[in-house]
Short mmCIF file of C-alpha atoms in Angstrom, two decimals:
data_model
loop_
_atom_site.label_atom_id
_atom_site.label_comp_id
_atom_site.label_asym_id
_atom_site.label_seq_id
_atom_site.Cartn_x
_atom_site.Cartn_y
_atom_site.Cartn_z
CA MET K 1 0.01 0.04 0.01
CA ASN K 2 1.03 3.16 -0.75
CA LYS K 3 1.29 6.10 1.57
CA ASN K 4 -1.73 8.22 0.91
CA ILE K 5 -3.99 5.42 0.99
CA LEU K 6 -2.62 4.31 4.41
CA LYS K 7 -3.40 7.72 5.77
CA ILE K 8 -6.64 7.98 4.24
CA LEU K 9 -7.90 4.84 5.60
CA GLY K 10 -6.37 5.55 8.89
CA ILE K 11 -8.44 9.04 8.91
CA LEU K 12 -11.56 7.10 7.99
CA PHE K 13 -11.40 4.36 10.63
CA PHE K 14 -10.38 7.31 13.25
CA SER K 15 -13.40 9.46 12.58
CA PHE K 16 -15.78 6.53 12.35
CA GLY K 17 -14.39 5.85 15.85
CA VAL K 18 -14.49 8.94 17.19
CA ILE K 19 -18.19 9.55 16.01
CA ASP K 20 -19.05 6.42 17.81
CA VAL K 21 -16.95 7.12 20.98
CA ILE K 22 -18.73 10.63 21.39
CA ASN K 23 -22.23 8.86 20.66
CA ILE K 24 -23.02 11.11 17.67
CA ILE K 25 -24.38 7.60 15.94
CA ASP K 26 -24.53 4.64 17.83
CA TYR K 27 -23.04 1.37 15.69
CA PRO K 28 -24.20 -2.09 17.05
CA THR K 29 -22.17 -2.96 19.69
CA LEU K 30 -20.73 -6.73 19.62
CA ILE K 31 -18.60 -8.32 22.11
CA ILE K 32 -16.43 -5.26 22.14
CA ASN K 33 -16.51 -1.46 21.57
CA ILE K 34 -16.60 -0.91 17.95
CA GLY K 35 -16.00 2.71 18.58
CA TRP K 36 -12.71 2.42 20.49
CA THR K 37 -11.55 -0.47 18.08
CA PHE K 38 -11.78 1.77 15.12
CA THR K 39 -10.18 4.76 17.05
CA ILE K 40 -7.30 2.70 17.67
CA ILE K 41 -7.03 1.26 14.26
CA GLY K 42 -7.19 4.58 12.52
CA ILE K 43 -4.01 5.77 14.88
CA LEU K 44 -2.00 2.87 13.73
CA LEU K 45 -2.54 3.17 10.20
CA ILE K 46 -1.83 6.86 10.51
CA ILE K 47 0.90 6.09 12.41
CA ALA K 48 2.18 3.38 9.85
CA SER K 49 1.78 5.65 6.71
CA ASN K 50 4.55 7.90 8.21
CA PHE K 51 6.75 4.76 8.02
CA VAL K 52 6.14 4.04 4.54
CA GLN K 53 8.28 5.79 2.11
CA LYS K 54 6.88 7.48 -0.98
CA LYS K 55 7.64 6.43 -4.40
CA LYS K 56 9.58 8.53 -6.33
CA PRO K 57 8.34 9.81 -9.56
CA ASN K 58 9.89 8.50 -12.93
CA GLN K 59 11.90 11.12 -14.61
#
């Protein structure tokens, strides 16, 4: 995956998680709290995107 896709996925997961954590929209809860799970996955994806190198354009 490239850097931009990881960052976009991280932002989406983080935003879905934060929306559920502050109770704007209630997703169906399973065994674990989905909102906190989405938030943590989003943060990890954003951090992981910083370690992926950008592809250099061919010149």
